[in-house]
Amino acid sequence: MAKASFIIYITLAVALLLLISHSSNNNSHHHRHRRLKVRSNFNFTPPTDPRHPHDRLSASAAAAFDPVVAEIERKREDKQWEHRYIQTHHPESTPTESPDHEWDDFASAEDYLNDEEKFNVTNRLLLLFPNIDIDPPDGYVSAAELTQWNLKQSQKEVLHRTQREMEVHDKNRDGFVTLAEYQPPSWVVNSDNNSFGYEMGWWKEEHFNASDVDGDGQLNITEFNDFLHPSDSTNHKLLEWLCKEEIRERDTDKDGKINYTEFYHGIYDLIRTHEGVQDSSHEYAVEAPAKTLFNQLDKDGDGYLSHIELLPVIQKIHPSELYYTQQQSEYIMQQADTDKDGRLSLTEMVENPYVFYSAVYDEDEDEDYDYHDEFR
Ligand SMILES: *[C@@H]1O[C@H](CO)[C@@H](O)[C@H](O)[C@H]1NC(C)=O
Ligand SMILES: *[C@@H]1O[C@H](CO)[C@@H](O)[C@H](O)[C@H]1NC(C)=O
Ligand SMILES: *[C@@H]1O[C@H](CO)[C@@H](O)[C@H](O)[C@H]1NC(C)=O
Ligand SMILES: *[C@@H]1O[C@H](CO)[C@@H](O)[C@H](O)[C@H]1NC(C)=O
Ligand SMILES: *[C@@H]1O[C@H](CO)[C@@H](O)[C@H](O)[C@H]1NC(C)=O
Ligand SMILES: *[C@@H]1O[C@H](CO)[C@@H](O)[C@H](O)[C@H]1NC(C)=O
Ligand SMILES: [Ca+2]
Ligand SMILES: [Ca+2]
């Protein structure tokens, strides 16, 4: 197996080099107006509502395709974050140098990415390809392999951000966050008490307890990551909590349950929007009326949805990271799968590098500008 795939790669690499030497003149104009840029995706707004982590950050949380680029962006984000942290938590300290002073670092990071001797996109794709083509390693990258890869990159990113948050909250630095250590994010403290259906006090504890899988009263990094990103969690208790929150928010007459009207105005649209890509085998929600789905979910047939009955669709109401990476993969396939066989060959990837690096390309005159907005 290993030997076979080795031979495949050598063959591909040789074919590729031939191809590149043949078409290098044509390709160069293709790249000229593109310049790789280091994104600044740090969000200066207060921590997001944990029930809607993606609604606000949207897919801007998506990680770079290339770990080298991700690393550069992460360093930049850390510096901005640090600066922001000092400003808000220690405003008395002498004004630290603004992030502008760091600019030189990033200008040189950008120069690095655009120095084709140092950062050759073709060589990067050559190098990454065997790490993506793993299930099975057959010389092609399938949509599923691409999704797995992108998901892995974004999970790394999310965990990194959680680690940073953990440093803020874990006051005694024992690697756990207790309820007492956790301060409500400022959007809760500052918002009027009812705007999110949140009231101070109780919600925090319920959310915290649901995240605390082993019930030892403190959250380790895994549990804290789930706490901050419930819809990406596999923790059943936490997903149930998310359902309860959803009901609280949608339940206009406050009877603790969702009737059809309340379902139709609000929840159903979200499900339908997130349905197609998420799971194309379940098309009922797209073709059939909302009523059918409601009746399907209403297991006991009492005409209302309880939080347990909402569980099967909660990750469609609050799409997970998986949903966004599937969308991203679908876009990439559509753009780079030149021969439309539903998978990417190494050649197809190398011939369409901007699809993988578009997030960091400066796309002034680029026809793919929409992608830039949609995914970043
Ligand atoms: C490259 O350009 C030449 C003419 O300059 C053309 O004959 C050839 O087909 C082009 N190759 C590709 C891959 O576009
Ligand atoms: C990038 O690497 C490829 C393959 O090694 C080579 O053919 C190409 O000339 C390099 N591109 C640049 C701009 O250096
Ligand atoms: C919210 O309620 C708490 C206690 O019930 C109160 O201390 C706080 O001032 C209220 N906040 C606002 C913005 O009304
Ligand atoms: C959370 O769990 C603790 C025990 O770890 C318990 O004392 C407390 O009542 C729970 N709170 C809620 C709101 O469930
Ligand atoms: C955190 O605790 C959970 C529940 O006990 C456990 O499954 C998980 O492996 C722990 N994570 C780490 C990083 O230790
Ligand atoms: C559902 O509850 C709302 C109030 O929240 C009410 O206006 C509506 O008539 C109810 N719909 C049904 C189908 O019972
Ligand atoms: Ca494969
Ligand atoms: Ca293909």
JSON list of C-alpha atoms and ligand atoms in Angstrom, two decimals, residues 188-193 200, ligand 3:
[
{"chain": "A", "resi": 188, "resn": "VAL", "atom": "CA", "xyz": [-24.04, 39.81, 29.15]},
{"chain": "A", "resi": 189, "resn": "VAL", "atom": "CA", "xyz": [-23.16, 42.26, 31.88]},
{"chain": "A", "resi": 190, "resn": "ASN", "atom": "CA", "xyz": [-23.84, 45.27, 29.71]},
{"chain": "A", "resi": 191, "resn": "SER", "atom": "CA", "xyz": [-26.91, 44.08, 27.91]},
{"chain": "A", "resi": 192, "resn": "ASP", "atom": "CA", "xyz": [-30.23, 44.84, 29.48]},
{"chain": "A", "resi": 193, "resn": "ASN", "atom": "CA", "xyz": [-31.35, 41.84, 31.41]},
{"chain": "A", "resi": 200, "resn": "MET", "atom": "CA", "xyz": [-27.99, 37.08, 35.25]},
{"chain": "B", "resi": 3, "resn": "LIG", "atom": "C1", "xyz": [-29.71, 43.26, 35.58]},
{"chain": "B", "resi": 3, "resn": "LIG", "atom": "O1", "xyz": [-30.19, 42.68, 36.79]},
{"chain": "B", "resi": 3, "resn": "LIG", "atom": "C2", "xyz": [-29.26, 42.74, 37.87]},
{"chain": "B", "resi": 3, "resn": "LIG", "atom": "C3", "xyz": [-29.83, 42.01, 39.08]},
{"chain": "B", "resi": 3, "resn": "LIG", "atom": "O2", "xyz": [-31.08, 41.52, 38.86]},
{"chain": "B", "resi": 3, "resn": "LIG", "atom": "C4", "xyz": [-28.94, 44.20, 38.19]},
{"chain": "B", "resi": 3, "resn": "LIG", "atom": "O3", "xyz": [-27.99, 44.25, 39.23]},
{"chain": "B", "resi": 3, "resn": "LIG", "atom": "C5", "xyz": [-28.39, 44.86, 36.95]},
{"chain": "B", "resi": 3, "resn": "LIG", "atom": "O4", "xyz": [-28.14, 46.23, 37.20]},
{"chain": "B", "resi": 3, "resn": "LIG", "atom": "C6", "xyz": [-29.33, 44.73, 35.77]},
{"chain": "B", "resi": 3, "resn": "LIG", "atom": "N1", "xyz": [-28.69, 45.25, 34.59]},
{"chain": "B", "resi": 3, "resn": "LIG", "atom": "C7", "xyz": [-29.29, 46.12, 33.77]},
{"chain": "B", "resi": 3, "resn": "LIG", "atom": "C8", "xyz": [-28.44, 46.60, 32.62]},
{"chain": "B", "resi": 3, "resn": "LIG", "atom": "O5", "xyz": [-30.43, 46.45, 33.91]}
]
